[in-house]
Short mmCIF file of C-alpha atoms in Angstrom, two decimals:
data_model
loop_
_atom_site.label_atom_id
_atom_site.label_comp_id
_atom_site.label_asym_id
_atom_site.label_seq_id
_atom_site.Cartn_x
_atom_site.Cartn_y
_atom_site.Cartn_z
CA MET A 1 -57.59 58.38 -64.61
CA SER A 2 -55.06 60.21 -66.80
CA LYS A 3 -52.22 58.68 -64.97
CA LYS A 4 -50.58 55.21 -65.56
CA THR A 5 -52.89 52.54 -64.09
CA CYS A 6 -52.20 49.28 -62.37
CA MET A 7 -53.29 45.73 -63.10
CA ALA A 8 -56.10 45.16 -60.46
CA PRO A 9 -55.39 42.50 -57.79
CA ASP A 10 -57.16 39.10 -57.69
CA ARG A 11 -60.22 39.85 -55.68
CA ASN A 12 -61.39 36.26 -55.57
CA THR A 13 -59.36 35.17 -52.72
CA LYS A 14 -58.97 31.66 -52.40
CA THR A 15 -59.01 29.78 -48.79
CA PRO A 16 -55.56 28.80 -47.93
CA VAL A 17 -54.50 25.38 -46.85
CA TYR A 18 -52.26 26.99 -44.11
CA LYS A 19 -54.23 27.86 -41.06
CA THR A 20 -53.15 30.90 -39.08
CA MET A 21 -53.13 31.48 -35.42
CA GLU A 22 -54.75 34.17 -33.30
CA ASN A 23 -53.63 37.62 -33.92
CA ALA A 24 -51.81 36.84 -37.09
CA THR A 25 -50.63 39.87 -38.69
CA ASP A 26 -50.27 41.15 -42.32
CA ALA A 27 -47.17 43.56 -41.81
CA HIS A 28 -47.44 45.11 -45.31
CA CYS A 29 -50.57 46.09 -47.03
CA HIS A 30 -52.13 49.26 -48.59
CA ILE A 31 -55.25 51.08 -48.79
CA PHE A 32 -55.92 52.89 -52.02
CA GLY A 33 -58.62 55.50 -52.04
CA PRO A 34 -61.47 55.59 -52.93
CA HIS A 35 -59.83 58.10 -55.00
CA GLU A 36 -63.03 59.99 -55.59
CA VAL A 37 -62.80 60.52 -51.59
CA PHE A 38 -59.13 60.51 -51.24
CA PRO A 39 -57.42 61.68 -54.39
CA TYR A 40 -54.14 60.29 -55.53
CA SER A 41 -51.26 62.51 -55.88
CA ASP A 42 -50.54 64.38 -58.91
CA LYS A 43 -47.11 63.49 -58.56
CA ALA A 44 -48.01 59.82 -58.50
CA THR A 45 -46.49 57.44 -61.27
CA TYR A 46 -49.48 55.11 -61.03
CA TRP A 47 -53.17 55.40 -60.17
CA PRO A 48 -54.22 51.88 -58.83
CA PRO A 49 -57.80 50.42 -58.73
CA ASN A 50 -59.67 51.36 -55.37
CA THR A 51 -58.92 49.28 -52.24
CA PRO A 52 -60.79 50.75 -49.43
CA GLU A 53 -60.81 49.33 -46.00
CA ALA A 54 -63.64 46.80 -46.67
CA LEU A 55 -61.98 45.02 -49.34
CA LEU A 56 -58.88 44.73 -47.57
CA ARG A 57 -60.70 43.36 -44.33
CA LYS A 58 -62.64 40.87 -46.75
CA MET A 59 -59.45 39.48 -47.88
CA HIS A 60 -57.79 39.35 -44.37
CA ASP A 61 -60.87 37.57 -43.05
CA LYS A 62 -60.65 34.96 -45.85
CA ILE A 63 -57.18 34.08 -45.20
CA GLY A 64 -57.19 34.31 -41.27
CA ILE A 65 -55.55 37.57 -40.75
CA SER A 66 -56.77 39.56 -37.88
CA ARG A 67 -54.13 42.48 -37.65
CA ALA A 68 -52.52 44.71 -40.40
CA VAL A 69 -49.94 47.29 -40.95
CA LEU A 70 -51.21 49.84 -43.36
CA VAL A 71 -48.24 51.14 -45.29
CA GLN A 72 -48.55 54.57 -47.21
CA ALA A 73 -47.90 54.13 -50.65
CA SER A 74 -46.44 56.62 -53.27
CA CYS A 75 -49.77 57.05 -55.09
CA HIS A 76 -51.13 58.79 -52.16
CA GLY A 77 -47.95 60.84 -51.72
CA LYS A 78 -47.48 62.60 -48.33
CA ASP A 79 -51.15 62.77 -47.88
CA ASN A 80 -51.92 59.94 -45.28
CA SER A 81 -55.58 60.43 -45.07
CA ALA A 82 -56.73 57.48 -46.70
CA MET A 83 -54.72 55.28 -44.22
CA LEU A 84 -55.49 57.44 -41.26
CA ASP A 85 -59.24 56.96 -42.00
CA ALA A 86 -59.02 53.22 -42.30
CA ILE A 87 -57.21 53.00 -39.04
CA LYS A 88 -59.93 55.12 -37.21
CA ASN A 89 -62.34 52.68 -38.50
CA ASP A 90 -60.62 49.91 -36.32
CA PRO A 91 -57.76 51.14 -34.45
CA LYS A 92 -57.41 47.66 -32.56
CA ARG A 93 -56.87 46.03 -35.97
CA TYR A 94 -54.76 48.31 -37.85
CA LYS A 95 -51.32 50.15 -37.34
CA GLY A 96 -49.78 52.42 -39.95
CA VAL A 97 -46.61 53.62 -41.70
CA CYS A 98 -46.45 57.16 -43.08
CA MET A 99 -44.80 59.11 -45.58
CA ALA A 100 -43.55 62.60 -44.92
CA ASP A 101 -41.38 65.44 -45.81
CA ASP A 102 -40.34 68.81 -44.53
CA SER A 103 -43.67 70.58 -44.38
CA PHE A 104 -44.46 68.21 -41.49
CA THR A 105 -44.24 69.89 -38.08
CA TYR A 106 -43.78 68.44 -34.48
CA GLU A 107 -47.57 68.70 -34.16
CA ASP A 108 -48.11 66.70 -37.40
CA PHE A 109 -45.94 63.89 -36.19
CA LYS A 110 -47.70 64.16 -32.64
CA TYR A 111 -51.05 63.61 -34.45
CA LEU A 112 -49.92 60.79 -36.61
CA ASP A 113 -48.39 59.03 -33.58
CA GLU A 114 -51.52 59.48 -31.50
CA ASN A 115 -53.75 57.96 -34.37
CA GLY A 116 -51.68 54.53 -34.77
CA ILE A 117 -48.89 55.57 -36.87
CA LYS A 118 -45.63 53.87 -35.96
CA GLY A 119 -43.01 54.65 -38.71
CA VAL A 120 -42.06 56.66 -41.72
CA ARG A 121 -41.16 55.12 -45.06
CA PHE A 122 -39.02 56.28 -47.93
CA ASN A 123 -38.83 54.92 -51.51
CA PHE A 124 -35.57 54.34 -53.24
CA VAL A 125 -36.92 52.41 -56.44
CA THR A 126 -36.56 53.76 -59.74
CA HIS A 127 -40.21 53.31 -61.02
CA LEU A 128 -41.54 55.31 -57.97
CA GLY A 129 -39.20 58.32 -58.34
CA GLY A 130 -35.94 57.11 -57.21
CA ALA A 131 -34.09 58.04 -54.10
CA PRO A 132 -35.39 60.76 -51.90
CA ASP A 133 -33.37 63.94 -50.84
CA LEU A 134 -31.18 62.35 -48.38
CA GLU A 135 -30.78 65.55 -46.29
CA MET A 136 -34.35 65.91 -46.14
CA MET A 137 -34.76 62.12 -45.19
CA GLU A 138 -32.38 62.59 -42.14
CA ARG A 139 -34.01 65.49 -41.06
CA ILE A 140 -37.19 63.67 -41.10
CA ILE A 141 -35.68 60.76 -39.19
CA ASN A 142 -34.42 62.82 -36.46
CA LYS A 143 -37.88 64.37 -35.84
CA VAL A 144 -39.62 60.91 -35.73
CA ILE A 145 -36.89 59.21 -33.45
CA PRO A 146 -38.43 60.82 -30.15
CA PHE A 147 -41.65 59.23 -30.94
CA GLY A 148 -40.12 55.77 -31.00
CA TRP A 149 -40.99 55.15 -34.76
CA HIS A 150 -39.05 52.99 -37.08
CA LEU A 151 -37.74 53.95 -40.57
CA VAL A 152 -39.02 51.63 -43.50
CA ILE A 153 -37.16 51.61 -46.57
CA HIS A 154 -38.30 50.34 -50.09
CA VAL A 155 -35.37 49.65 -51.88
CA ASN A 156 -34.18 47.66 -55.08
CA ALA A 157 -30.95 45.41 -54.67
CA GLU A 158 -28.86 48.18 -56.03
CA ASP A 159 -29.91 50.54 -53.61
CA ILE A 160 -28.65 48.63 -50.79
CA ILE A 161 -25.27 48.74 -52.32
CA LYS A 162 -25.31 52.35 -53.15
CA TYR A 163 -26.76 53.66 -49.98
CA ALA A 164 -25.14 51.14 -47.46
CA ASP A 165 -23.00 53.66 -45.69
CA PHE A 166 -25.93 56.10 -45.61
CA PHE A 167 -28.22 53.61 -43.94
CA ALA A 168 -25.50 52.41 -41.43
CA LYS A 169 -25.09 55.69 -39.87
CA PHE A 170 -28.74 55.80 -38.25
CA ASP A 171 -29.40 54.57 -34.66
CA ILE A 172 -32.97 53.70 -35.43
CA THR A 173 -34.91 50.67 -36.24
CA ILE A 174 -34.78 50.20 -39.83
CA VAL A 175 -37.19 47.74 -41.77
CA VAL A 176 -36.43 46.57 -45.10
CA ASP A 177 -39.31 46.01 -47.68
CA HIS A 178 -39.65 42.81 -49.58
CA MET A 179 -36.42 41.21 -48.87
CA GLY A 180 -34.73 44.13 -50.70
CA ARG A 181 -36.15 43.25 -53.86
CA VAL A 182 -33.03 41.08 -54.68
CA PRO A 183 -33.71 39.07 -57.84
CA THR A 184 -33.81 35.54 -57.39
CA SER A 185 -32.17 34.88 -60.83
CA GLN A 186 -28.90 36.33 -59.57
CA GLY A 187 -28.47 33.76 -56.75
CA VAL A 188 -28.26 33.93 -52.81
CA GLU A 189 -24.71 34.79 -53.34
CA GLN A 190 -25.46 38.08 -55.27
CA GLU A 191 -23.63 41.23 -53.59
CA ALA A 192 -26.86 42.96 -52.69
CA PHE A 193 -28.33 40.17 -50.81
CA LYS A 194 -24.96 39.27 -48.82
CA ILE A 195 -25.02 43.31 -47.78
CA LEU A 196 -28.52 42.81 -46.65
CA CYS A 197 -27.69 39.68 -44.69
CA ASP A 198 -24.92 41.62 -43.09
CA PHE A 199 -27.12 44.31 -42.08
CA MET A 200 -29.54 41.85 -40.60
CA LYS A 201 -26.83 41.02 -37.97
CA LYS A 202 -27.26 44.27 -36.39
CA PRO A 203 -29.70 44.45 -33.74
CA ASN A 204 -31.70 47.45 -35.21
CA TRP A 205 -32.51 45.92 -38.56
CA TRP A 206 -35.54 44.07 -39.44
CA VAL A 207 -36.73 42.76 -43.03
CA LYS A 208 -39.96 41.64 -44.45
CA ILE A 209 -40.04 38.14 -46.20
CA SER A 210 -42.76 39.43 -48.55
CA CYS A 211 -43.21 39.85 -52.20
CA ALA A 212 -41.86 36.50 -53.68
CA GLU A 213 -44.02 37.56 -56.57
CA ARG A 214 -41.62 40.49 -57.20
CA ILE A 215 -38.20 38.96 -56.81
CA ALA A 216 -38.88 35.45 -58.28
CA VAL A 217 -38.89 34.42 -61.79
CA GLN A 218 -42.52 33.03 -62.06
CA PRO A 219 -45.30 31.22 -60.05
CA PRO A 220 -45.34 29.48 -57.72
CA PHE A 221 -42.39 31.85 -56.70
CA TYR A 222 -40.71 28.84 -54.92
CA ASP A 223 -37.31 30.16 -55.86
CA ALA A 224 -37.80 33.13 -53.17
CA ILE A 225 -38.01 30.59 -50.53
CA PRO A 226 -34.00 30.24 -49.87
CA TYR A 227 -33.85 33.97 -49.31
CA ALA A 228 -36.55 34.01 -46.77
CA GLN A 229 -35.22 31.22 -45.08
CA ARG A 230 -31.68 32.59 -45.02
CA LEU A 231 -32.78 35.90 -43.38
CA VAL A 232 -34.98 33.94 -40.94
CA SER A 233 -32.03 32.06 -39.76
CA ILE A 234 -30.13 34.93 -39.23
CA ALA A 235 -32.66 37.17 -37.15
CA PRO A 236 -35.71 35.36 -36.40
CA ASP A 237 -36.81 37.95 -33.97
CA ARG A 238 -36.76 40.59 -36.36
CA ILE A 239 -38.61 39.15 -39.43
CA LEU A 240 -42.08 40.27 -40.78
CA TRP A 241 -44.35 39.01 -43.10
CA GLY A 242 -46.93 40.84 -45.37
CA THR A 243 -48.99 40.24 -48.50
CA ASP A 244 -48.49 43.53 -50.21
CA CYS A 245 -52.06 43.57 -51.21
CA PRO A 246 -53.42 45.00 -53.46
CA HIS A 247 -50.03 44.37 -55.25
CA PRO A 248 -49.46 47.70 -57.20
CA ASN A 249 -47.50 47.65 -60.32
CA ILE A 250 -47.32 44.00 -60.74
CA LYS A 251 -46.33 43.54 -64.30
CA GLU A 252 -47.07 40.01 -65.00
CA TYR A 253 -47.97 37.43 -62.44
CA MET A 254 -50.84 38.66 -60.30
CA PRO A 255 -50.75 36.55 -57.14
CA ASN A 256 -53.64 35.37 -54.87
CA ASP A 257 -53.15 36.20 -51.42
CA ALA A 258 -54.19 32.94 -50.09
CA ASP A 259 -51.21 31.36 -52.15
CA LEU A 260 -49.02 33.78 -50.73
CA LEU A 261 -49.84 32.82 -47.26
CA ASP A 262 -49.27 29.08 -48.05
CA LEU A 263 -45.96 30.27 -49.47
CA PHE A 264 -44.93 31.58 -46.38
CA ALA A 265 -45.66 28.19 -44.52
CA LEU A 266 -42.99 26.52 -46.95
CA MET A 267 -40.62 29.55 -46.15
CA VAL A 268 -41.05 29.05 -42.40
CA PRO A 269 -42.23 25.44 -41.58
CA ASP A 270 -41.47 25.45 -37.88
CA LYS A 271 -44.62 26.23 -35.88
CA GLU A 272 -43.18 28.33 -33.18
CA LEU A 273 -41.35 30.40 -35.67
CA GLN A 274 -44.47 30.88 -37.91
CA LYS A 275 -45.96 32.48 -34.42
CA LYS A 276 -43.05 34.52 -33.94
CA ILE A 277 -43.20 36.04 -37.33
CA LEU A 278 -46.81 36.50 -37.73
CA VAL A 279 -47.88 37.12 -34.21
CA ASP A 280 -45.00 38.24 -31.78
CA ASN A 281 -42.59 40.35 -33.81
CA PRO A 282 -45.23 42.63 -35.16
CA ALA A 283 -46.77 42.95 -31.83
CA ARG A 284 -43.42 44.19 -30.37
CA LEU A 285 -42.63 46.35 -33.12
CA TYR A 286 -46.24 48.09 -33.48
CA GLY A 287 -47.31 48.13 -29.95
CA TRP A 288 -50.20 45.54 -30.19
CA GLU A 289 -51.25 44.21 -26.82
CA ASP A 290 -53.18 40.99 -26.49
#
């Protein structure tokens, strides 16, 4: 590979202490390659180790997850074929979130919609290329609204502040990845987190209490717990959880997915809320039927 490579995930998934319930859902994970079959984008800032559907399934089976939302990552760019291939392998298990640009037609979006895609994602984070063309983003949003899709935004803390007015203008369900990547080192009273909490009071805003390993200082990542608990207290019906497996671009502390599930149980100790976040909320947003 000629591109920047990523640290490999911990494939030795442990058995979590926490026991999940039926239809527990990982609402944020990725399919990578295999790049020999589904090439990475030439514009990608990273080329991660292959994580085909079989490896993701093996991890999920080990920790007790039976449903998953496959989120298109920037290494595959706007070519959603690896994700679509995984969904077609088990459409009752998987739903997806795509990436798109102005080249996508109504027919393209219709095809995606018919094959398990429920949302479109835009990256704002600097290491993935920074903010998208906002006019283009607005055009795409208007194209997917008729399908009942939602918008997923991958932002850093400063992006929440900078683009607060832009995000506020859309009458569409908006899902924020990874608690807005707010650094725990700056405390729960930091401006970006307060803005995120204010947005979460709006009925169309959702958030994933995922990626404690990205916002916390070091393992066992317990300093992310107050952030998750604050968000859950504001909008328990609009919270999702995910592993972010296989954890692209982790610089130092590669987590084990079983530990992340056990951390979720500390974030959300209430059994009824656990079921709401792991089963009911993703089923409602992504259209799973029991």
